[in-house]
XYZ file of C-alpha atoms in Angstrom:
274
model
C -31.683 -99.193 -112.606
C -33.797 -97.695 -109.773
C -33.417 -94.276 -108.174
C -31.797 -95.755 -105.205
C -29.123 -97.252 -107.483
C -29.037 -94.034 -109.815
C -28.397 -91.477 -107.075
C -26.148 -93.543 -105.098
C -22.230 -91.505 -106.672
C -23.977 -88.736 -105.369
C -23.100 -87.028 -101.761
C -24.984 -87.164 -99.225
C -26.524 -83.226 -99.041
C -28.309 -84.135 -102.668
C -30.150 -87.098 -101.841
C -31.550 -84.826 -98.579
C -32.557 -82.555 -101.363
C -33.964 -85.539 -103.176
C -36.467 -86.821 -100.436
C -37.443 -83.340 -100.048
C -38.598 -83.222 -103.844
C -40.504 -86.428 -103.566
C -42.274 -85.306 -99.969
C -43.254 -82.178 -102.209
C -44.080 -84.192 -105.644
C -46.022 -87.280 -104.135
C -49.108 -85.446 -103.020
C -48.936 -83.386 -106.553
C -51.039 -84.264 -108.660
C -50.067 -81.987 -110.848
C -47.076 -83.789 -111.610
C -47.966 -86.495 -113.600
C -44.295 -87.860 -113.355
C -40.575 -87.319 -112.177
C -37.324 -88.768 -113.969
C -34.015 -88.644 -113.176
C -31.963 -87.524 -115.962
C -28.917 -86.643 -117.705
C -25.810 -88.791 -115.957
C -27.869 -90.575 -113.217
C -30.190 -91.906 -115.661
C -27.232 -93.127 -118.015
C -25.227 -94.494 -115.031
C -22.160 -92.630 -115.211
C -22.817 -90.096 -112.458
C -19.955 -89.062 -110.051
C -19.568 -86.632 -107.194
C -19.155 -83.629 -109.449
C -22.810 -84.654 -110.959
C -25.708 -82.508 -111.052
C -28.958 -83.645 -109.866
C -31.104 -83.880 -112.849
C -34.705 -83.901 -113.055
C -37.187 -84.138 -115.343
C -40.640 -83.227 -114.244
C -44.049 -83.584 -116.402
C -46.595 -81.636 -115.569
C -50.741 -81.569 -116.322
C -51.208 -79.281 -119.751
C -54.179 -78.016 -118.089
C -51.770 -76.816 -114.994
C -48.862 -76.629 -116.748
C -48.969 -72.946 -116.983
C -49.327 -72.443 -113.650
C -46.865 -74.579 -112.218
C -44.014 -73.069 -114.865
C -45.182 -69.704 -113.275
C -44.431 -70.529 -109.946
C -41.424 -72.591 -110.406
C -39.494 -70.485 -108.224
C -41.597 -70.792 -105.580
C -41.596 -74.878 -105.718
C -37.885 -74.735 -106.195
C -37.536 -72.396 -102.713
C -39.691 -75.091 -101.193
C -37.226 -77.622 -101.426
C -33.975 -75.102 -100.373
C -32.461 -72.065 -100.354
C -30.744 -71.102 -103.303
C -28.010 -68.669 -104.221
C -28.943 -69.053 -107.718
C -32.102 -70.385 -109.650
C -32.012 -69.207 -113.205
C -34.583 -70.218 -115.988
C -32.534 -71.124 -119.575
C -32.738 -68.051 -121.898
C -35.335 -68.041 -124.091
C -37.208 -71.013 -122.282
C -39.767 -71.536 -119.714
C -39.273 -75.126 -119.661
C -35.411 -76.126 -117.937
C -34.103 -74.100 -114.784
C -31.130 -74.529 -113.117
C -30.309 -73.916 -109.630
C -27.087 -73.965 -106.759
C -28.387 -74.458 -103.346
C -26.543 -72.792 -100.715
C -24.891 -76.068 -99.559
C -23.474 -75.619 -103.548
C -25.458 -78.377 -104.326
C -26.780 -78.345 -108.292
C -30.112 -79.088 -109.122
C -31.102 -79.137 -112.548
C -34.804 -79.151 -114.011
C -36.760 -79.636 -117.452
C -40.478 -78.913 -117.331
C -42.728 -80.719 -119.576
C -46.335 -80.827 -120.107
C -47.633 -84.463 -120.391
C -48.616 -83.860 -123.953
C -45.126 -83.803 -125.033
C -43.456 -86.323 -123.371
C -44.221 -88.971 -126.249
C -41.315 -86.129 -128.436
C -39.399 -85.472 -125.510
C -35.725 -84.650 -126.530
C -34.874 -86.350 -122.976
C -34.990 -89.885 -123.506
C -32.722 -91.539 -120.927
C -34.364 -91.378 -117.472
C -35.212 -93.635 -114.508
C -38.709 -93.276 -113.229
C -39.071 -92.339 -109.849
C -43.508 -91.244 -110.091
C -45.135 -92.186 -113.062
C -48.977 -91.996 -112.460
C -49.877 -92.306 -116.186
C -47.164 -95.064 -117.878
C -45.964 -91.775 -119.268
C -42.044 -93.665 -119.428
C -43.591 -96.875 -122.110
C -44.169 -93.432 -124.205
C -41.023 -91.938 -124.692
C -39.270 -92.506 -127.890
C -36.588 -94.584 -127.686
C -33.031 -92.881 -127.865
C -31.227 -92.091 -131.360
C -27.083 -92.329 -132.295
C -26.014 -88.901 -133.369
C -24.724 -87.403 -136.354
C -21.581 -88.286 -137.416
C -18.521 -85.754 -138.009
C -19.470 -82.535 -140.148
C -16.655 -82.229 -142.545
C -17.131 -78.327 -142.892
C -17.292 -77.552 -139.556
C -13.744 -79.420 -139.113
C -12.688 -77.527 -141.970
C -13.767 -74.695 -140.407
C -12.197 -75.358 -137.239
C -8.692 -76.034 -139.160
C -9.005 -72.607 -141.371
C -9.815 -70.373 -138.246
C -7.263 -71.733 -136.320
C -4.670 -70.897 -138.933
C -5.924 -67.958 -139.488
C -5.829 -66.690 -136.090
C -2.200 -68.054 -135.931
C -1.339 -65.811 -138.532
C -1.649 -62.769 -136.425
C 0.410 -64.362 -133.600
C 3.623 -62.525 -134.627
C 2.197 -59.062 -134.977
C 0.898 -59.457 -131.414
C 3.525 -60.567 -129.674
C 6.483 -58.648 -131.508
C 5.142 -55.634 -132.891
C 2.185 -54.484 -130.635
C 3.945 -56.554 -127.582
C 0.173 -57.299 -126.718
C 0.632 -60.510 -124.411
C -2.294 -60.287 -123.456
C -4.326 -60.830 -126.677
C -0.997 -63.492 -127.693
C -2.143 -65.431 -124.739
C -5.566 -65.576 -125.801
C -5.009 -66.686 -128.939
C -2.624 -69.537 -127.706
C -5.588 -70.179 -125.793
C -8.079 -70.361 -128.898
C -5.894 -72.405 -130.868
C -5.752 -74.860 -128.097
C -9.698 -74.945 -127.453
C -10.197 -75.235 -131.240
C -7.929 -78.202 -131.286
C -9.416 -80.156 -129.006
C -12.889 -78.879 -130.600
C -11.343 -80.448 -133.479
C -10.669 -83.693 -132.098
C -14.301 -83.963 -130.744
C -16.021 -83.445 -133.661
C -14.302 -86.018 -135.685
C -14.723 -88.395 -132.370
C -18.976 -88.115 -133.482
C -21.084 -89.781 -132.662
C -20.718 -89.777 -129.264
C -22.906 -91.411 -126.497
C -24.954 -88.626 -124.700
C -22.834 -87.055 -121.850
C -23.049 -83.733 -119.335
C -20.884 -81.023 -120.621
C -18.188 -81.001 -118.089
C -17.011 -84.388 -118.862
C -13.878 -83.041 -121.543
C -11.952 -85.938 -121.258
C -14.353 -88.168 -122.446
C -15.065 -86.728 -125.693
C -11.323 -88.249 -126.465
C -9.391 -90.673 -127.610
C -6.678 -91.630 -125.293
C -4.065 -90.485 -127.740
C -6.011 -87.076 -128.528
C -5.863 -86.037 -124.445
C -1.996 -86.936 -124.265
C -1.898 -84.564 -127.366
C -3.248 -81.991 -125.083
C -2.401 -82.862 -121.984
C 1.248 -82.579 -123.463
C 1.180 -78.701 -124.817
C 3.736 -76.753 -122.365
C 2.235 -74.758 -119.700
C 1.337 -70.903 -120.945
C 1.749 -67.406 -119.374
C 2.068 -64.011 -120.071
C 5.796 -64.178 -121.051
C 7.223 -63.449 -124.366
C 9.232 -67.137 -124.417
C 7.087 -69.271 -122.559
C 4.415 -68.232 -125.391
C 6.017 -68.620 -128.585
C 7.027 -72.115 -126.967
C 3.649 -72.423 -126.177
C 2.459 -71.180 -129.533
C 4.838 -73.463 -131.840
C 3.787 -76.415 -129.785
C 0.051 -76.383 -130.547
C 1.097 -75.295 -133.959
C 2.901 -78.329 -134.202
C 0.114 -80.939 -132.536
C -2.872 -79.084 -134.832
C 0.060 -79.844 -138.384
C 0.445 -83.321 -136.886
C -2.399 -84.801 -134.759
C -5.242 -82.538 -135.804
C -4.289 -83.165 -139.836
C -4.728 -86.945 -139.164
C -8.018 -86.766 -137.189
C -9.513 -84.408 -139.737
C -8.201 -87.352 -142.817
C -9.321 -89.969 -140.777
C -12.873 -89.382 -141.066
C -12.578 -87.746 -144.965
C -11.968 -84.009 -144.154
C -9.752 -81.674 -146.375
C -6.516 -80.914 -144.609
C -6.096 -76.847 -145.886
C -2.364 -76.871 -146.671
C -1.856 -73.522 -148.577
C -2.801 -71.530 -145.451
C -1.223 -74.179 -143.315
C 2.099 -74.028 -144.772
C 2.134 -70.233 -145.389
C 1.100 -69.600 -141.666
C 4.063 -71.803 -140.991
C 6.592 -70.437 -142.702
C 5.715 -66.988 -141.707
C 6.267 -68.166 -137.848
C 9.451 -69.567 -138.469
C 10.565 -66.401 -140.064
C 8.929 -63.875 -137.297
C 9.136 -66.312 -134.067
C 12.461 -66.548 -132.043
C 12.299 -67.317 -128.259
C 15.476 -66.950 -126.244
């Protein structure tokens, strides 16, 4: 694939912002070589894609091109934000005022060979820097005790349901925790979906089986309302005792049934909607 074909999903304000990075990184030489990355690179990109770089830069300028990053990035547009990662110097991220999304990781050429960022499409490569890169691994399969972790939190969490919404009359923190339960469910069903291929993180539905979205697509709708979120409540209740049991003994995990069942019971003795 070649960067024409790669950033083709993309509209048409992000490939402007693509010839201006190449009119700026052709006469560098400090950049050794430019990639696109993340879901241009695997061919999956969309219009809600970001445009992802990868840059490798001369270890003997490397310092002073991550210095002035901001100043290269304000070269090629305004921004309303252009934010470095915490803790590193080597990935920024940016929105351009047209709300375009420009992403970045910085590299010096030494470390390219043990790049994490495999997958890329060359656009400059003034060294053969791309023959280097190692060539991309499958990920780990499912981690048993985090699913059993995920199963035993949710639970627990469930268990204060009740108090919240009859005693304390706390929708608020009842909504959350419908919320939660939801969001650990389908955290659930994506860990015993590992490995998965590499993906951006705003692709959700793609982390799932087709019968794992209905699941969730299916929960009733939720709002501050004392009915609408023990319905709410008893329904992912019901899809974590049914669908998210036989995902978690599909791949060898422990179903917890003591706190299961005793959560369970102690809804259907506390929870009435009207």
């Amino acid at each position: 694939m070649n960067p024409e074909e790669a950033l083709r999903p993309l509209p048409e304000p992000y490939h402007r912002h693509f010839a201006r990075i190449l009119e700026l990184a052709e006469p560098d030489e400090r950049i050794r070589g430019l990639w696109l990355s993340g879901s241009l690179a695997r061919g999956t990109a969309d219009a809600g894609s970001d445009l992802d770089l990868v840059l490798a830069i001369d270890d003997d300028r490397f310092d002073e091109f991550i210095d002035a990053w901001r100043d290269w990035l304000a070269r090629i547009t305004p921004t309303l934000v252009a934010k470095a990662i915490p803790n590193s110097r080597l990935i920024f991220y940016a929105l351009a005022e047209d709300i375009c999304r420009i992403d970045a990781v910085i590299e010096p050429v030494s470390q390219v060979s043990t790049s994490w960022h495999r997958t890329r499409v060359p656009v400059i490569d003034r060294d053969g820097l791309t023959a280097t890169l190692p060539a991309a691994e499958p990920g780990p399969g499912p981690d048993l005790t985090k699913i059993n972790l995920l199963i035993e939190e949710f639970w627990r969490i469930q268990s204060i349901f009740p108090a919240m919404i009859n005693d304390r009359k706390d929708l608020l923190c009842a909504l959350s925790g419908v919320q939660a339960s939801g969001t650990m469910l389908y955290d659930l069903f994506v860990e015993t979906n590992q490995p998965l291929p590499p993906m951006g993180i705003k692709q959700f539905a793609a982390r799932l089986q087709p019968e794992q979205s209905a699941v969730l697509l299916g929960l009733p709708a939720v709002a501050p309302e004392r009915d609408l979120l023990i319905r709410a409540d008893l329904a992912v209740c019901e899809a974590m005792a049914t669908a998210g049991r036989a995902a978690a003994e599909r791949v060898g995990a422990e179903y917890p049934e003591r706190i299961a069942d005793a959560v369970r019971a102690h809804h259907r003795a506390t929870l009435q909607a009207v």
